[in-house]
Short mmCIF file of C-alpha atoms in Angstrom, two decimals:
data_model
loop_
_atom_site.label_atom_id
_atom_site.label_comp_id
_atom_site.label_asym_id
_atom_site.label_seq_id
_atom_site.Cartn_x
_atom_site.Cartn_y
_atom_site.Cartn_z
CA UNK A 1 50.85 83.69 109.89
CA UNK A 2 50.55 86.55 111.79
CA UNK A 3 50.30 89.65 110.77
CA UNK A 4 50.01 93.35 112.19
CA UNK A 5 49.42 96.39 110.13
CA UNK A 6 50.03 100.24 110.76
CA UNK A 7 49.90 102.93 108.81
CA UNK A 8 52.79 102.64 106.73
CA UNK A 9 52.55 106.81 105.47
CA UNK A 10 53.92 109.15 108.06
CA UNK A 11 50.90 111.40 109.88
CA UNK A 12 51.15 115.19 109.71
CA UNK A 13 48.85 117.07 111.98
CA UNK A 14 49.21 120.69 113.58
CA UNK A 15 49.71 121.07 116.66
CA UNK A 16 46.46 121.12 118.95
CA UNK A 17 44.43 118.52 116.95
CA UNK A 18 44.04 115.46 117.54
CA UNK A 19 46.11 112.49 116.19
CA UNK A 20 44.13 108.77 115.02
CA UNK A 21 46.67 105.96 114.66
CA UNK A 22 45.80 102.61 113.60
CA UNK A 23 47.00 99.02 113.95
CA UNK A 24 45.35 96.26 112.67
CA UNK A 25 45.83 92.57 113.24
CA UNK A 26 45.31 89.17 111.75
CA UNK A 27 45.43 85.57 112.09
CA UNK A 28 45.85 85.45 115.77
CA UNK A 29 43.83 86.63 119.18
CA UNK A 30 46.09 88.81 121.52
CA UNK A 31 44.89 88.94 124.91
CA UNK A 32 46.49 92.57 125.06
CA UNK A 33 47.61 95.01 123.33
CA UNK A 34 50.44 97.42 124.02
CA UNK A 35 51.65 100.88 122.54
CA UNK A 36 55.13 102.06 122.69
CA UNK A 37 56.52 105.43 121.42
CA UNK A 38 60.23 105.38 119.68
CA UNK A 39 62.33 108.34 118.52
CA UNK A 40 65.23 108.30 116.07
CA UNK A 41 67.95 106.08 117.28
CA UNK A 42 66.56 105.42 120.18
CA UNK A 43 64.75 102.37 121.91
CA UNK A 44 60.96 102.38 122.85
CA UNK A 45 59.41 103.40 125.14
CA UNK A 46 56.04 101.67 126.80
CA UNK A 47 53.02 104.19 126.91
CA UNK A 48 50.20 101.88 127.35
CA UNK A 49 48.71 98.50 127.75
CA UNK A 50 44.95 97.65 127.38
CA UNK A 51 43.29 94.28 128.07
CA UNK A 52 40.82 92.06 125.96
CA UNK A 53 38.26 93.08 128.18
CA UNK A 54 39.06 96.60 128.15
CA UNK A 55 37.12 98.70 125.63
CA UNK A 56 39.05 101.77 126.55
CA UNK A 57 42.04 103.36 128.02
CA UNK A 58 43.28 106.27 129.05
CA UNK A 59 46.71 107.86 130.25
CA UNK A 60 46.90 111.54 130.06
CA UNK A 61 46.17 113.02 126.57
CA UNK A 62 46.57 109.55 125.15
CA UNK A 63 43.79 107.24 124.60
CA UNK A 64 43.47 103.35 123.17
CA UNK A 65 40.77 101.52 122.07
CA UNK A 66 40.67 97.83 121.81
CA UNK A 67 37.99 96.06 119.52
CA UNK A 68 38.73 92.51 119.45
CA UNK A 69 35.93 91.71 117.12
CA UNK A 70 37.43 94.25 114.04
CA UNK A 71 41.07 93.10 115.62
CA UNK A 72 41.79 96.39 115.73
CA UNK A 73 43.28 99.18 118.30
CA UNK A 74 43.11 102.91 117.76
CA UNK A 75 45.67 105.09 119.68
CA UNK A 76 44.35 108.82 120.24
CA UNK A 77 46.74 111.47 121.22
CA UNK A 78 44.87 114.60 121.74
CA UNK A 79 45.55 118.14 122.16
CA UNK A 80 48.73 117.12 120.17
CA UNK A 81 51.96 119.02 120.40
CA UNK A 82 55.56 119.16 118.27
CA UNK A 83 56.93 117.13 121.04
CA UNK A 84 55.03 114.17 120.49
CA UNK A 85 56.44 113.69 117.10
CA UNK A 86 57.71 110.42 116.75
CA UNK A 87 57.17 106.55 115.58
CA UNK A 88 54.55 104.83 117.75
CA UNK A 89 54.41 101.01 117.55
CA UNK A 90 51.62 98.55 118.51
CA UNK A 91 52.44 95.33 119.80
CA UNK A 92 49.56 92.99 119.94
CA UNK A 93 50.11 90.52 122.95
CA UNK A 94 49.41 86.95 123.80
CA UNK A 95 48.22 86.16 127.25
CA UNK A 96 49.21 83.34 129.48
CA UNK A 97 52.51 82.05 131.33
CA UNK A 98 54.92 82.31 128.16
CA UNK A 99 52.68 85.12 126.45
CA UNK A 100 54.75 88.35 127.04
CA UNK A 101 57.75 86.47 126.16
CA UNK A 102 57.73 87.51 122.19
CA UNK A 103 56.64 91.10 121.62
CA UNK A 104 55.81 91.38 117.56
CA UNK A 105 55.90 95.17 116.67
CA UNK A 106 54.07 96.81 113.86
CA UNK A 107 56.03 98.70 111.59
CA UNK A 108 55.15 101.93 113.01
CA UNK A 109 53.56 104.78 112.28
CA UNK A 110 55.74 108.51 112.30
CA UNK A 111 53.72 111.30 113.89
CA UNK A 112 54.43 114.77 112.91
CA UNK A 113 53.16 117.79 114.71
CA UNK A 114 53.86 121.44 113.27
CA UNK A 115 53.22 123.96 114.86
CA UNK B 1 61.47 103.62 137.57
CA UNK B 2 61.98 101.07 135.18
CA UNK B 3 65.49 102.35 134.14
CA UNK B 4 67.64 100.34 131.38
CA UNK B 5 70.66 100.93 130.32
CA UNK B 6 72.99 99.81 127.36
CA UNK B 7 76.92 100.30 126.85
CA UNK B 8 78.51 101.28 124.81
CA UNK B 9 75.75 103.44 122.69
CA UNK B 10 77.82 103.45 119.60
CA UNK B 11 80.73 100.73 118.92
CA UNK B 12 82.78 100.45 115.09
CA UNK B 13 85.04 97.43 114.81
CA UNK B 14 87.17 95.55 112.28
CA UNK B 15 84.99 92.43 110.61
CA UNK B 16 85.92 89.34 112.41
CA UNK B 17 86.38 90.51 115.91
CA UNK B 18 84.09 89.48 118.81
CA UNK B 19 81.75 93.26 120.04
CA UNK B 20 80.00 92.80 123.74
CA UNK B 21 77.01 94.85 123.96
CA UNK B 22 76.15 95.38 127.98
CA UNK B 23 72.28 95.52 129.31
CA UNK B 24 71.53 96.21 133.00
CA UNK B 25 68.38 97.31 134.76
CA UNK B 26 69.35 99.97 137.02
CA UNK B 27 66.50 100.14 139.48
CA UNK B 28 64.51 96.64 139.17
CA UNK B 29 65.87 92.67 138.74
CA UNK B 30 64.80 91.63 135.40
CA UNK B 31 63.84 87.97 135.23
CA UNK B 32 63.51 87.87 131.66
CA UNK B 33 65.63 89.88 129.27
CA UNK B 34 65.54 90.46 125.20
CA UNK B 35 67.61 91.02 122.59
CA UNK B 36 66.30 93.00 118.98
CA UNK B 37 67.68 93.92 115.87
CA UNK B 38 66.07 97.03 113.80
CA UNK B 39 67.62 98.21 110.54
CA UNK B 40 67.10 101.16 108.89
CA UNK B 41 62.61 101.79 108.72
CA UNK B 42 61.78 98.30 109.78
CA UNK B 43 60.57 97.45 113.04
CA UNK B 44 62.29 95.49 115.82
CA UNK B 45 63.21 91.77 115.26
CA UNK B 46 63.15 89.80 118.74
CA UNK B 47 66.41 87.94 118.16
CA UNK B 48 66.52 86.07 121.55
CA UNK B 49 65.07 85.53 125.04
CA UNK B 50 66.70 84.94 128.53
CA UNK B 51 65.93 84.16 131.68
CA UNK B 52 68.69 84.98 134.60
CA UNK B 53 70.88 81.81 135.11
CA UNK B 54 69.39 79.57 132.50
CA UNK B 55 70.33 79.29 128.09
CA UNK B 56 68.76 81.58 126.14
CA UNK B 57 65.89 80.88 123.93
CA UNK B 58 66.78 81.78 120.00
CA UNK B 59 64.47 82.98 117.58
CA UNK B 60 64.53 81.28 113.98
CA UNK B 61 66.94 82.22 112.13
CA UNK B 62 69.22 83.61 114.75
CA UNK B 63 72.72 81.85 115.14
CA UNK B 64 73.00 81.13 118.69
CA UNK B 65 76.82 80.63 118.08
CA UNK B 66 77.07 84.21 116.30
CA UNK B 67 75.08 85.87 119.28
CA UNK B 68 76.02 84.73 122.64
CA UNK B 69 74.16 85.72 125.27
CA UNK B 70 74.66 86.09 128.98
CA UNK B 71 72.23 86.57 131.99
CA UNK B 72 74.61 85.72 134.49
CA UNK B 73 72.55 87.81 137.29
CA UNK B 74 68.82 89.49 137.99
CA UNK B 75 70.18 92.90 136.70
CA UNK B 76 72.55 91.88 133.53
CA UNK B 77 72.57 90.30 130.35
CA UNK B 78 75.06 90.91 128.05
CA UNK B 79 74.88 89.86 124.08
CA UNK B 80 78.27 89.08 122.07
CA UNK B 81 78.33 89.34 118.26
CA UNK B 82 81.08 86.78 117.63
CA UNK B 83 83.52 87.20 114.28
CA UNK B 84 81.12 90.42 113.20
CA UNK B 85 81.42 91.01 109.51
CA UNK B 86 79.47 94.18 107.86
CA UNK B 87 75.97 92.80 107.36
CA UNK B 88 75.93 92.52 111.13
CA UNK B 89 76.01 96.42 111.35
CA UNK B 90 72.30 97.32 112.94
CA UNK B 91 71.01 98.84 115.81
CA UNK B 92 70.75 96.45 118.43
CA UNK B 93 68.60 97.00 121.54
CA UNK B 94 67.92 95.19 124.82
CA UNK B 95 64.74 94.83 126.81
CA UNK B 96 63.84 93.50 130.52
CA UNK B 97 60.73 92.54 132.12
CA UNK B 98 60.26 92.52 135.42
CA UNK B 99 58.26 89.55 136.59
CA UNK B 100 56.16 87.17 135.42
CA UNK B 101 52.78 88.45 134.60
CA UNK B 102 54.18 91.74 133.34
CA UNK B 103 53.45 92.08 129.78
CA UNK B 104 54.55 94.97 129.00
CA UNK B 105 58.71 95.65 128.28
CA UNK B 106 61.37 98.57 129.11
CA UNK B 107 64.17 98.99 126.64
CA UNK B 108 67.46 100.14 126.69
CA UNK B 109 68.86 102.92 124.59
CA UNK B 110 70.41 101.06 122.13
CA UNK B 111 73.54 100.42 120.46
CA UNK B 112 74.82 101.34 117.28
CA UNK B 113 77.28 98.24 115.92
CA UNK B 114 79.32 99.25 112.99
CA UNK B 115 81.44 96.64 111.20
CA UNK B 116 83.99 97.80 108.50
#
């Protein structure tokens, strides 16, 4: 079955570095892969979407990687700040007419930025 | 752009009455709208699918009799949690898309469903 895999330990960085997040995937061969930020009690919001055929992308300070050969995507924050402090969730994505239809989240990973 | 709202944002009510939880794009028609669950640290659980005018499309494991939902127009869906009893207490949130070809989703705020 499929499965997707974030860090499961919360991330503490200080503010001004930058922050590494991780989501791995198995058993299945998304044709994208999205990134969404949530806060507490809140619902997420989209940040970024990066195709197969994309190595790289970039909105920002935020940056995603997409290597479909270790099924993995890295999401880069950099020059990180206490407002970016939150739970960011990958969503790896099928393609095609009925693809976008089911979004499967990762569990998340919290950020933490102190100052 | 790519507003969604949800009403109300917090809702307690006696077990076995009917809750409707309200979703409505504000600036875009939504062809497709979602419905998730997410309890306490776990991720969201897609619970159903709709497309304006036509049934909704159920995930697994989800009573389509418990939750009805509604997409009666381009900008609203609306999701009833019929005869609600305490396990049904989550955080429910809606999602839209806004055509076909868009992958990615906008989400509402959420609402908080508490059932005593």
């Amino acid at each position: 079955s499929q499965k997707i895999e974030q860090n499961s330990e919360a991330l503490n960085i200080q503010e001004g570095k930058t922050a590494t997040l991780t989501c791995n995937y198995t058993n299945y061969s998304p044709a994208y892969l999205q990134w969404y930020r949530q806060d507490p009690g809140r619902g997420p919001v989209f940040l970024l979407l990066i195709r197969e055929n994309e190595k790289e992308k970039r909105k920002e300070r935020l940056k995603v990687t997409f290597d479909t050969t270790l099924k993995q995507s890295l999401f880069h924050i950099t020059a990180s700040q206490p407002a970016d402090s939150a739970t960011y969730l990958c969503a790896p994505t099928l393609g095609g007419p009925g693809g976008g239809n089911k979004l499967t989240f990762g569990t998340g990973t919290q950020l933490k930025v102190e100052l | 752009g790519a507003v969604v709202s949800q009403h109300p944002s917090r809702v307690i009510c006696k077990s076995g009455t009917s809750v409707k939880i309200e979703c409505r794009s504000l600036d875009f028609q939504a062809t497709t709208m979602f419905w998730y669950r997410q309890f306490p640290k776990q991720s969201l659980m897609l619970m159903a699918t709709s497309n304006e005018g036509s049934k909704a499309t159920y995930e697994q494991g989800v009573e389509k009799d418990k939750f009805l939902i509604n997409h009666a127009s381009l900008t609203l869906s609306t999701l009833t949690v019929t005869s609600a009893h305490p396990e049904d207490s989550s955080f429910y949130i809606c999602s839209a898309r806004g055509r076909q070809g868009m992958y990615e989703q906008y989400f509402g705020p959420g609402t908080r469903l508490t059932v005593t």
